[in-house]
Short mmCIF file of C-alpha atoms and ligand atoms in Angstrom, two decimals:
data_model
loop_
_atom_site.label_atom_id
_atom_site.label_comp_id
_atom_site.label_asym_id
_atom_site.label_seq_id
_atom_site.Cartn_x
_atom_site.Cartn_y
_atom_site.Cartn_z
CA UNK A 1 -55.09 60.78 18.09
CA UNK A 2 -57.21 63.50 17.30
CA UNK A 3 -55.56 66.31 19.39
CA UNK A 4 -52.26 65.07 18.13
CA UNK A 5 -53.43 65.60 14.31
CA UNK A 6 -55.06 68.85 15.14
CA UNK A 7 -51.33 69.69 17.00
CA UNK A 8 -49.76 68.95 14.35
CA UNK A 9 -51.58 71.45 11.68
CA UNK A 10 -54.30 68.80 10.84
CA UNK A 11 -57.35 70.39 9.87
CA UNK A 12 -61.02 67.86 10.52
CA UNK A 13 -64.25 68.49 8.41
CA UNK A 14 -67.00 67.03 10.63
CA UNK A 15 -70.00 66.18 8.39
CA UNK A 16 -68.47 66.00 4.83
CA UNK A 17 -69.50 64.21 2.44
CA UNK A 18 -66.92 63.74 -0.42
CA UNK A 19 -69.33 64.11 -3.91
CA UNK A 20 -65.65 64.37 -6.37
CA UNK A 21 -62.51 64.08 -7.25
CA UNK A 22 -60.56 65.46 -10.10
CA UNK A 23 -57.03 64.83 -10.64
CA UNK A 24 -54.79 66.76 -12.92
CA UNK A 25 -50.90 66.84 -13.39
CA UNK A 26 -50.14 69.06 -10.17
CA UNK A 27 -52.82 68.12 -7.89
CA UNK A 28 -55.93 66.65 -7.12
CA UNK A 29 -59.24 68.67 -6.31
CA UNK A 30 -61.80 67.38 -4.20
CA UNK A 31 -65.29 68.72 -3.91
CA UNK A 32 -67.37 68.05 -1.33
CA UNK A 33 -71.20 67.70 -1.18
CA UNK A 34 -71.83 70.99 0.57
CA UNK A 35 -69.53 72.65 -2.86
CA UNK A 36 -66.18 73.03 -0.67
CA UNK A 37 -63.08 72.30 -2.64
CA UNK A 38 -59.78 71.18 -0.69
CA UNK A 39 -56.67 70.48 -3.29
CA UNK A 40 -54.15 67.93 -2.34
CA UNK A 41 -50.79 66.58 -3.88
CA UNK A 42 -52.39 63.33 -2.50
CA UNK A 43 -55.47 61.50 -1.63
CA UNK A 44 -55.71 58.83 0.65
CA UNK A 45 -59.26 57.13 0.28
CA UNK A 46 -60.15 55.74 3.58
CA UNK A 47 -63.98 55.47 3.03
CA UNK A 48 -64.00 52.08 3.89
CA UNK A 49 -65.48 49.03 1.78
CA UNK A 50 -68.09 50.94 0.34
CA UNK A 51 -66.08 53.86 -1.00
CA UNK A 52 -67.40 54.96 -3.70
CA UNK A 53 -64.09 55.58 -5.55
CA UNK A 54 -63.33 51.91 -4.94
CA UNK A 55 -66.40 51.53 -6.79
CA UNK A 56 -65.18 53.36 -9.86
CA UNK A 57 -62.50 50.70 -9.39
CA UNK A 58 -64.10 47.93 -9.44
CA UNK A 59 -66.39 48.76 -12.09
CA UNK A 60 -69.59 47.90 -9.72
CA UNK A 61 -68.38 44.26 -10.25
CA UNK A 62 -69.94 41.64 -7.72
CA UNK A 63 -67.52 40.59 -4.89
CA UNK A 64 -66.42 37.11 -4.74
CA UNK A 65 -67.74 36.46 -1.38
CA UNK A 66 -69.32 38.40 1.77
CA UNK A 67 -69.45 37.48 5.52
CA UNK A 68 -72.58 38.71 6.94
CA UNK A 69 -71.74 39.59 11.19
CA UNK A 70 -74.67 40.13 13.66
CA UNK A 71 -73.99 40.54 17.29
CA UNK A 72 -74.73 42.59 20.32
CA UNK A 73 -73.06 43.93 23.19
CA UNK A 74 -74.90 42.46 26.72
CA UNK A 75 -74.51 43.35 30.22
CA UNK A 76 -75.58 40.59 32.80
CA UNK A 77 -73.65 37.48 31.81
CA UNK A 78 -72.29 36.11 35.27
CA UNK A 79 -69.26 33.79 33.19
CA UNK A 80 -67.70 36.62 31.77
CA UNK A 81 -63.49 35.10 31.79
CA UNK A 82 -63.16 33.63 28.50
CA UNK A 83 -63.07 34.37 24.35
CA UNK A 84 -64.17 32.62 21.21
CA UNK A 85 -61.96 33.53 18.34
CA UNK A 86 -64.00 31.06 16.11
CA UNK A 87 -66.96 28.47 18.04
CA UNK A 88 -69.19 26.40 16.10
CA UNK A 89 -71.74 24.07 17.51
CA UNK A 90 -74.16 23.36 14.43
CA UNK A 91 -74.05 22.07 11.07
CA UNK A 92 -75.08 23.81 7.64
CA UNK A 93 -78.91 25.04 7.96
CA UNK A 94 -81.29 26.97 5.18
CA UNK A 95 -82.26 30.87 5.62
CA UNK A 96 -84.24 31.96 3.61
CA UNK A 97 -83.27 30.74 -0.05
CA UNK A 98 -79.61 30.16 1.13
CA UNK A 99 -77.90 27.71 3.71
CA UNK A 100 -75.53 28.74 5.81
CA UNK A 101 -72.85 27.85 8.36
CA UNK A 102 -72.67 29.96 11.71
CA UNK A 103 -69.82 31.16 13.29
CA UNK A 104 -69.62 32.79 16.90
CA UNK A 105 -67.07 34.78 18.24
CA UNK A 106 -67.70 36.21 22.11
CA UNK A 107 -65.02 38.15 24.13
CA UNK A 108 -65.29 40.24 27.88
CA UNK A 109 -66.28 44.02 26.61
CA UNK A 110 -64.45 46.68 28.32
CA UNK A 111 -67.42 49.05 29.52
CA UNK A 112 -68.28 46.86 32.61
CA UNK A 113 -67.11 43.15 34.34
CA UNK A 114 -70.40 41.85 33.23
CA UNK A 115 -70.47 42.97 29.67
CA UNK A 116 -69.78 41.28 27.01
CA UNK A 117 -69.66 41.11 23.02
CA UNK A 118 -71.65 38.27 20.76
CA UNK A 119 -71.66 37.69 16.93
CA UNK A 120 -72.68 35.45 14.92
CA UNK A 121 -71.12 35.66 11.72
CA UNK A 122 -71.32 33.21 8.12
CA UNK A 123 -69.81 33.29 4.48
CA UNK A 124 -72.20 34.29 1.96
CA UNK A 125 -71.29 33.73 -2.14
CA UNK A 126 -72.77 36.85 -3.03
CA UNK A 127 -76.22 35.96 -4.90
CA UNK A 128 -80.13 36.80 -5.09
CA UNK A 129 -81.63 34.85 -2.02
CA UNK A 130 -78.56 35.28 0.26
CA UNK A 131 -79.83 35.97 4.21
CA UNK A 132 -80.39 39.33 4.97
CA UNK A 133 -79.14 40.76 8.04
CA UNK A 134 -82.61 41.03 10.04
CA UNK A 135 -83.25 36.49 9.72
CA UNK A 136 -79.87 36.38 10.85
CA UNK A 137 -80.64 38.69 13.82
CA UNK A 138 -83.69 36.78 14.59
CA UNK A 139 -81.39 33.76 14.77
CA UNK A 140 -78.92 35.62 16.71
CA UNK A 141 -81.66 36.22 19.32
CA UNK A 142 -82.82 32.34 19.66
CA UNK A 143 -79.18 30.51 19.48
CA UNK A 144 -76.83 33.36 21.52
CA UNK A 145 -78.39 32.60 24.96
CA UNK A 146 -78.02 29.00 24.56
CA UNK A 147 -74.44 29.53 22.91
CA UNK A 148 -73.60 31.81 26.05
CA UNK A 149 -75.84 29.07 28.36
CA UNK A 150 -78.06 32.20 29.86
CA UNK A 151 -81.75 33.85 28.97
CA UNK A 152 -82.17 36.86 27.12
CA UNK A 153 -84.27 37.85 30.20
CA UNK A 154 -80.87 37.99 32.25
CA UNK A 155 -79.39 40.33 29.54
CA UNK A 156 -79.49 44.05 29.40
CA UNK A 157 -78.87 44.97 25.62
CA UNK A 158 -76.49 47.87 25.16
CA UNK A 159 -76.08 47.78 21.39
CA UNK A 160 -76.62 46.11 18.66
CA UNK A 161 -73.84 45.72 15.87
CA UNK A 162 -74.22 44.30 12.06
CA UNK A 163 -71.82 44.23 9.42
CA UNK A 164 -71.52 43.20 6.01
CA UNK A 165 -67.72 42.64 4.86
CA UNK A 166 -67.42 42.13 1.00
CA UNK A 167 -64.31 40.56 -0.34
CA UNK A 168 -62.45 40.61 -3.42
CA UNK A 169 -60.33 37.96 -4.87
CA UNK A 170 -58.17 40.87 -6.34
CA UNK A 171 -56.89 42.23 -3.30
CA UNK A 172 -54.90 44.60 -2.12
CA UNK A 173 -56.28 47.02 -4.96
CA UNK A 174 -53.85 48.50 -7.02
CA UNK A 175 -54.11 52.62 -7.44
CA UNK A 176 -56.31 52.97 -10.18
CA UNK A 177 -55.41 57.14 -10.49
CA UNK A 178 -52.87 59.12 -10.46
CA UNK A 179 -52.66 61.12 -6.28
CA UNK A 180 -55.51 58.50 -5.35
CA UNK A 181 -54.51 55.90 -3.09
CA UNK A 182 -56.51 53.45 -1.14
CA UNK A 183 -56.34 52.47 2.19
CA UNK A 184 -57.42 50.25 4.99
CA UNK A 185 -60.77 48.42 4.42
CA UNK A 186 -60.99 50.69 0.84
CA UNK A 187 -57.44 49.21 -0.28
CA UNK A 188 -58.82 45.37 0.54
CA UNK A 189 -55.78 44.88 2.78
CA UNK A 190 -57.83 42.71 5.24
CA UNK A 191 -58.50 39.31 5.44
CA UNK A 192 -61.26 37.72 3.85
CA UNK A 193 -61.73 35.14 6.74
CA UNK A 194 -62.12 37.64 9.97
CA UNK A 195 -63.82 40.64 10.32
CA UNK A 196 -60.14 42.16 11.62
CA UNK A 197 -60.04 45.19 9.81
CA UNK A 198 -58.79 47.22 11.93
CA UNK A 199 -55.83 44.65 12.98
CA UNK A 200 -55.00 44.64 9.48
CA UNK A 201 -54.73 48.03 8.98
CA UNK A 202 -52.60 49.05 12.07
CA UNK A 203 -50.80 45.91 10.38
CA UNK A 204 -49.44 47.77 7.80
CA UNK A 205 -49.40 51.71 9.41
CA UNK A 206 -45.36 51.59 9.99
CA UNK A 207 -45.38 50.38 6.09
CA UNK A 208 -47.47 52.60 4.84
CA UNK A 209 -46.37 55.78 6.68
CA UNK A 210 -42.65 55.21 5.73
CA UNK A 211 -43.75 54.56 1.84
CA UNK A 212 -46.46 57.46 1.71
CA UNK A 213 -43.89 59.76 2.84
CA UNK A 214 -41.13 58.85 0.55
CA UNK A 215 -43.74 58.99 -2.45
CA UNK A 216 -44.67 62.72 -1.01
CA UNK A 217 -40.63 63.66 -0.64
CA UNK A 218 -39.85 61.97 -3.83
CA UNK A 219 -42.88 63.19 -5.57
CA UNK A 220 -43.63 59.67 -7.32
CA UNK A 221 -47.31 59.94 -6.86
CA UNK A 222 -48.86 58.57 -10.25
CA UNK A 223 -50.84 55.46 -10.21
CA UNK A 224 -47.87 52.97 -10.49
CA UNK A 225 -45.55 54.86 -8.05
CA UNK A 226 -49.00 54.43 -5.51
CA UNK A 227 -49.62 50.84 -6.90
CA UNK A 228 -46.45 49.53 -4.79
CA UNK A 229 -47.72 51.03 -1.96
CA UNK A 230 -50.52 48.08 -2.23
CA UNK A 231 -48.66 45.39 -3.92
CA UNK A 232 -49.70 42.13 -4.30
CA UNK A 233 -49.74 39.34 -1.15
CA UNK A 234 -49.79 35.69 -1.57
CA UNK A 235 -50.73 35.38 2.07
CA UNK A 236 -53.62 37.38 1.53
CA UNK A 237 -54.73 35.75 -1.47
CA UNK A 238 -53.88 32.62 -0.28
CA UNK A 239 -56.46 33.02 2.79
CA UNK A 240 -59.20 33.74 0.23
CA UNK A 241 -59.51 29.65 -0.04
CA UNK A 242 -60.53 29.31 3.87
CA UNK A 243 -63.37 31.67 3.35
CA UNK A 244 -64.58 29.56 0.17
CA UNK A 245 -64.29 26.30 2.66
CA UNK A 246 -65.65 28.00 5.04
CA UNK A 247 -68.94 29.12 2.92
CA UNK A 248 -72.10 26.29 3.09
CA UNK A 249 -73.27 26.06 -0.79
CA UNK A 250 -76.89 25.49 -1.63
CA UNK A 251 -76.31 22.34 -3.89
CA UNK A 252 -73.83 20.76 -2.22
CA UNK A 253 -72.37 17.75 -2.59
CA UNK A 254 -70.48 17.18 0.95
CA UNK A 255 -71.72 16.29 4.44
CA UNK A 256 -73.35 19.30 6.22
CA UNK A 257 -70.70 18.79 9.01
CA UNK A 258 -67.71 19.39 6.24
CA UNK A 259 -67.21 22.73 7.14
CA UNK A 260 -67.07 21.76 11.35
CA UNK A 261 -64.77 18.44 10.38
CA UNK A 262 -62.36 20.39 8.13
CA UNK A 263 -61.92 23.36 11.15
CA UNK A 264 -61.84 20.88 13.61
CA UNK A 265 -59.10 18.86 12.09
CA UNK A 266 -57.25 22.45 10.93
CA UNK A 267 -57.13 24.00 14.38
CA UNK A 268 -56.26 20.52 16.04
CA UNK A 269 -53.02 20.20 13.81
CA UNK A 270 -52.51 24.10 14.84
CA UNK A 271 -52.88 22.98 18.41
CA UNK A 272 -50.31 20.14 17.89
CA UNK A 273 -48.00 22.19 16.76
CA UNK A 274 -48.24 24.54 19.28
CA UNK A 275 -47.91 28.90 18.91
CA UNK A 276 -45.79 29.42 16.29
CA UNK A 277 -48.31 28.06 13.83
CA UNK A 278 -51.52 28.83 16.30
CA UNK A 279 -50.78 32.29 17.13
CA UNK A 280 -50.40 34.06 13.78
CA UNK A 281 -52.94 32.41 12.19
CA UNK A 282 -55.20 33.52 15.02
CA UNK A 283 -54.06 36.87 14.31
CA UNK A 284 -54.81 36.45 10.53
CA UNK A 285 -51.04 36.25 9.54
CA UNK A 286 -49.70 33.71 6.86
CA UNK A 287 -46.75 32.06 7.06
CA UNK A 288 -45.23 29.49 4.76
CA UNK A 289 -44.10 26.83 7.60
CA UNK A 290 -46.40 26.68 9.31
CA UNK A 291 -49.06 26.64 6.58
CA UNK A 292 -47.09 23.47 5.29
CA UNK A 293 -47.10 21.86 8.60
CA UNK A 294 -50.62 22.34 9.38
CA UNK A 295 -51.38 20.83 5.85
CA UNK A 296 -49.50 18.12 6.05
CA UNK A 297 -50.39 16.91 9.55
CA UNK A 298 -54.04 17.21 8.42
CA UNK A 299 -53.16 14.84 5.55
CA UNK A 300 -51.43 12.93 7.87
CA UNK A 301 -53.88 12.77 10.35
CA UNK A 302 -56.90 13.06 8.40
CA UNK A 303 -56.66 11.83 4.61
CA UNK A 304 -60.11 11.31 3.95
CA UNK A 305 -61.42 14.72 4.26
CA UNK A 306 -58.94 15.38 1.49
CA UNK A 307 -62.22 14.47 -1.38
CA UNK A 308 -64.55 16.65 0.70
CA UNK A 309 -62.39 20.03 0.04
CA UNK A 310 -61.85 19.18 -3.69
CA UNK A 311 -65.68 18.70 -3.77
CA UNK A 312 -66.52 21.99 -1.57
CA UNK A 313 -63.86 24.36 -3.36
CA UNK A 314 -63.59 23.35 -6.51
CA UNK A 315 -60.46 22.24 -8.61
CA UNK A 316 -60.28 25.85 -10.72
CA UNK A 317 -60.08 27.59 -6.84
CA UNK A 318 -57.26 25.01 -6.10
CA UNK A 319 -55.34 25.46 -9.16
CA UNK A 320 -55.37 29.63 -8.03
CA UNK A 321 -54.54 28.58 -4.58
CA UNK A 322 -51.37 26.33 -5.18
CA UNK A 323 -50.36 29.54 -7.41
CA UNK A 324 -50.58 31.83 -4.30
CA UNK A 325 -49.03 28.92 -2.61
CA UNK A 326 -46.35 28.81 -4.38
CA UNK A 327 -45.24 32.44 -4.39
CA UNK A 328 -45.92 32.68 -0.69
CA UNK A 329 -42.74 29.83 -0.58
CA UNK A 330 -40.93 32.33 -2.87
CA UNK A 331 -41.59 35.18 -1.42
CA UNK A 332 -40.62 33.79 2.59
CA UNK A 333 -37.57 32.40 0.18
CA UNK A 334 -36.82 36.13 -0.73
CA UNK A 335 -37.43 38.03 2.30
CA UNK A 336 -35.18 35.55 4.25
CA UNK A 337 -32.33 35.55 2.16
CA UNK A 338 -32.53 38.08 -0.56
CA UNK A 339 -33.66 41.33 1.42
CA UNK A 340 -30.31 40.98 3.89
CA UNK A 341 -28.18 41.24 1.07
CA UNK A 342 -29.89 43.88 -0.75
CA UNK A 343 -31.05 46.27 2.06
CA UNK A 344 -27.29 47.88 3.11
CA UNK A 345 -27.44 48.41 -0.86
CA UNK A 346 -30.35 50.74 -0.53
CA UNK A 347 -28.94 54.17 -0.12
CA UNK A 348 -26.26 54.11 -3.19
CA UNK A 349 -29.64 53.23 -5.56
CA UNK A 350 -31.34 55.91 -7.25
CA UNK A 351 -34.15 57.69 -5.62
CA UNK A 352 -37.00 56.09 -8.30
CA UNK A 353 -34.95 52.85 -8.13
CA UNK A 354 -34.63 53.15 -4.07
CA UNK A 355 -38.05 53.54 -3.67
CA UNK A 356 -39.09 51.05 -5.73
CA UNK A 357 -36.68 48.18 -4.14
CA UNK A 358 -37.65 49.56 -0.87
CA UNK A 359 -41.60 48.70 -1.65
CA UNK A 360 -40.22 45.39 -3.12
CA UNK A 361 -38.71 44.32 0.23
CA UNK A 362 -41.77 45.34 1.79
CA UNK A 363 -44.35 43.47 -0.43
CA UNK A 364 -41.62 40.65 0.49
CA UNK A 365 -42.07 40.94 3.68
CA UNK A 366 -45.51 41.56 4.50
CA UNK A 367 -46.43 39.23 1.80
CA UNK A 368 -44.71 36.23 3.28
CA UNK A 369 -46.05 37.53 7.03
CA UNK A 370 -42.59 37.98 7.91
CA UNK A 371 -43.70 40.81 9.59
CA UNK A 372 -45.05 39.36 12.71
CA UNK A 373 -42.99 38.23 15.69
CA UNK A 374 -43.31 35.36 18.36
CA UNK A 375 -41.98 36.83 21.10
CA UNK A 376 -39.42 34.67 23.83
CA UNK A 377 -42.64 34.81 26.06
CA UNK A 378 -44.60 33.87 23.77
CA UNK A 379 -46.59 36.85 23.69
CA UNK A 380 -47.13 37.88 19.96
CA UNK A 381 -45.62 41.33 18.40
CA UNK A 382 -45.85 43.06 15.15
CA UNK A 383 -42.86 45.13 13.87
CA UNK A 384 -44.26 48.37 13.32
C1 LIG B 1 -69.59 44.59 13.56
C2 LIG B 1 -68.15 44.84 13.23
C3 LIG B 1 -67.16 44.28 14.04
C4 LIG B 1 -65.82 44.48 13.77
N1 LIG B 1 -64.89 43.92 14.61
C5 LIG B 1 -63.57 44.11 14.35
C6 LIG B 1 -62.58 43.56 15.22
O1 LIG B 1 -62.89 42.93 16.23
N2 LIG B 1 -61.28 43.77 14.92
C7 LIG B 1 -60.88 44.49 13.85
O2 LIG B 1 -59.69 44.65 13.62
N3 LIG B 1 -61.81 45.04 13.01
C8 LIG B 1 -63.13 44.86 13.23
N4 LIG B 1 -64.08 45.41 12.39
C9 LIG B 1 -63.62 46.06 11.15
C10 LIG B 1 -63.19 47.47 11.38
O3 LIG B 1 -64.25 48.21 11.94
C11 LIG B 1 -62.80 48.07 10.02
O4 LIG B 1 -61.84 47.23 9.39
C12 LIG B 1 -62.17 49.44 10.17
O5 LIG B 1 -63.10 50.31 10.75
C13 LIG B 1 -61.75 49.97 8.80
O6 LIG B 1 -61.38 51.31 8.91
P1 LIG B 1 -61.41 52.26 7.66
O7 LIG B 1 -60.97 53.59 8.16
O8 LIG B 1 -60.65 51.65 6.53
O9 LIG B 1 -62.92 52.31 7.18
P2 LIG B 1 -64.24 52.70 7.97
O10 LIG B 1 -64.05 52.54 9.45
O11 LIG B 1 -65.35 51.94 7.31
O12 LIG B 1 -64.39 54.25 7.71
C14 LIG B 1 -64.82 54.74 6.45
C15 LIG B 1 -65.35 56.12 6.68
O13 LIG B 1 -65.53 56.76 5.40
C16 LIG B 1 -66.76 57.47 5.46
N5 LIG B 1 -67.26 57.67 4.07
C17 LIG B 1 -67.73 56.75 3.19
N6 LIG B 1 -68.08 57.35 2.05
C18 LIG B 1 -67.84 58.68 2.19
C19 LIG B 1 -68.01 59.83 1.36
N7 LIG B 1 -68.49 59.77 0.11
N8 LIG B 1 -67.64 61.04 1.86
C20 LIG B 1 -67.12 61.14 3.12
N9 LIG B 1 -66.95 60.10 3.94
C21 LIG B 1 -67.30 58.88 3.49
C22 LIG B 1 -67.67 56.57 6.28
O14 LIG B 1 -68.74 57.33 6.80
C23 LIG B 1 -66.71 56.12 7.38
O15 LIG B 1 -66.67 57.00 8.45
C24 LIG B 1 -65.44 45.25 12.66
C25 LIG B 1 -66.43 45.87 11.87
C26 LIG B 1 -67.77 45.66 12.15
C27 LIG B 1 -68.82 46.30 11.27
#
């Protein structure tokens, strides 16, 4: 990727730190820490979830929840065939001031047949007395082997990896500035259950390409122009609720196996149902259908839990879900039968008003997960 940037005029500053940015009506100038200035028509802010212009953003407000990841990469494990998207095997326990629910996730590495990739990962409401990373490392150490069913003495440690993923309720993050746009982790794109980042954000590349450029052509590069570019996403938003059910609470007033029972009977109505619900969830896509289906199995199926998630969630979280709920219906609605008969209209629109409806259908689109594609084979495909 790099030699093809560099081909194609791309110039890389190893070693930069970005200290400023100042935007004015033609451009925006941005000073680096060692005093270089580079001027732009645009900026794309891709300094992750700690950027500090996301920052500025966000006004140094709290986020509404954090998963904390721990994990290693191990050579010497002999059953080395299989992945865990999502394995639990233990109820809520207390760290520190805090309790928490663990998560593992293990998948074959690709440096060696024997290698392989651990974490442990849990949802943290952001507060005074939350774990820090090093107790959940020391549990790493004690519960991986017998998660993995080998000894740390069989195990020859070739990194260790640690993450902390803050999420924000308002997400994707609207361009706050004129020629400052976010993007990937920085825009909040991702979803606030996995750590899939990066899945996310080759996600939306085609998207974001196609709309950058036309907002470069077009020159429509103030701060609502951008804004479209990262418009809202009921899916997204709607996912935020899984990471609140999926976050143990100090005072708590369900069973310490909620969180296992509610997964449990989630991912057994997915299995029921078979890939076209499984599959994109897996891959952090919401859709509509089978969203409803899976619900209404598990209310089906499993009524009684119903009590636990009012209890766990809260009804004020609900009440914002069946919002996002609703528009995701709307928006599938839309993209299904509205964006066929307005698409073949684009070209005779004005450029402003073309690129507008254009980020419209998109938001549609992406917003509904209409975007992803079970495949005949039943191999999964995103439309780039
Ligand atoms: C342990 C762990 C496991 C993960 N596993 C997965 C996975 O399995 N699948 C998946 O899809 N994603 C995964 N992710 C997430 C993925 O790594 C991120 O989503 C992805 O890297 C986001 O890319 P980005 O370019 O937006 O931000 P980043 O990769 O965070 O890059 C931001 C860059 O900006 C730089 N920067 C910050 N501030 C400044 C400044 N002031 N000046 C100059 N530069 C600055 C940083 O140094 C950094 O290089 C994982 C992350 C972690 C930590």
């Amino acid at each position: 990727m790099r030699d093809r940037f560099n081909s194609l005029g791309g110039i890389i500053f190893e070693d930069c730190s970005v200290s400023r940015i100042c935007t004015y009506d033609d451009a925006a100038v941005l000073q680096l820490a060692d005093g270089k200035i580079l001027s732009s028509r645009l900026i794309i802010d891709a300094m992750g979830n700690f950027s500090p212009v996301v920052k500025q953003i966000r006004r140094g407000r709290k986020p509404d929840g954090v998963c904390l990841v721990v994990g290693s990469c191990c050579r010497g494990f002999k059953d080395n065939s299989t992945s865990d998207v999502i394995f639990s095997s233990a109820s809520v326990k207390s760290v520190g001031m805090s309790s928490v629910q663990y998560f593992w996730e293990a998948f074959p590495a690709g440096s060696g047949p024997l290698d392989r990739t651990t974490y442990m990962f849990t949802y943290v409401d952001p507060q005074p007395g939350c774990p820090k990373l090093e107790e959940l490392l020391e549990d790493y150490w004690d519960l991986m082997p017998k998660y993995q069913g080998t000894s740390l003495d069989n195990l020859d440690i070739l990194r260790v990896i640690y993450g902390i993923f803050p999420t924000y309720r308002e997400s994707p993050l609207p361009a706050a500035f004129d020629r400052v746009l976010q993007f990937g982790d920085a825009s909040g794109v991702q979803s606030p259950v996995s750590f899939g980042g990066f899945g996310s954000l080759t996600r939306h590349l085609g998207r974001l390409t196609m709309g950058i450029n036309e907002a470069i052509d077009s020159n429509f590069l103030d701060a609502k122009s951008l804004s479209l570019l990262n418009p809202y996403m009921p899916n997204l938003s709607a996912s935020w609720l899984f990471q609140r059910a999926m976050s143990a609470k100090k005072q708590s007033n369900v069973s310490p196996n909620f969180i296992n029972e509610l997964l449990y009977a989630n991912f057994e109505s997915m299995q029921k149902l078979g890939d076209p619900v499984l599959r994109p969830f897996l891959q952090d896509v919401i859709q509509f259908g089978p969203l409803v289906k899976t619900l209404g199995l598990v209310m089906l199926n499993r009524p009684q839990i119903i009590p636990s998630i009012f209890k766990q969630v809260g009804i004020p979280v609900l009440l914002e879900w069946s919002g996002h709920f609703f528009m995701l219906g709307c928006y599938t609605f839309l993209s299904t039968f509205f964006d066929p008969a307005i698409r073949p209209l684009l070209n005779t629109f004005p450029a402003k008003m073309k690129y507008e409806w254009r980020r419209r259908l998109d938001a549609w689109k992406y917003g509904a997960g209409l975007d992803y594609k079970l495949s005949n084979l039943g191999k999964d495909s995103r439309e780039e």
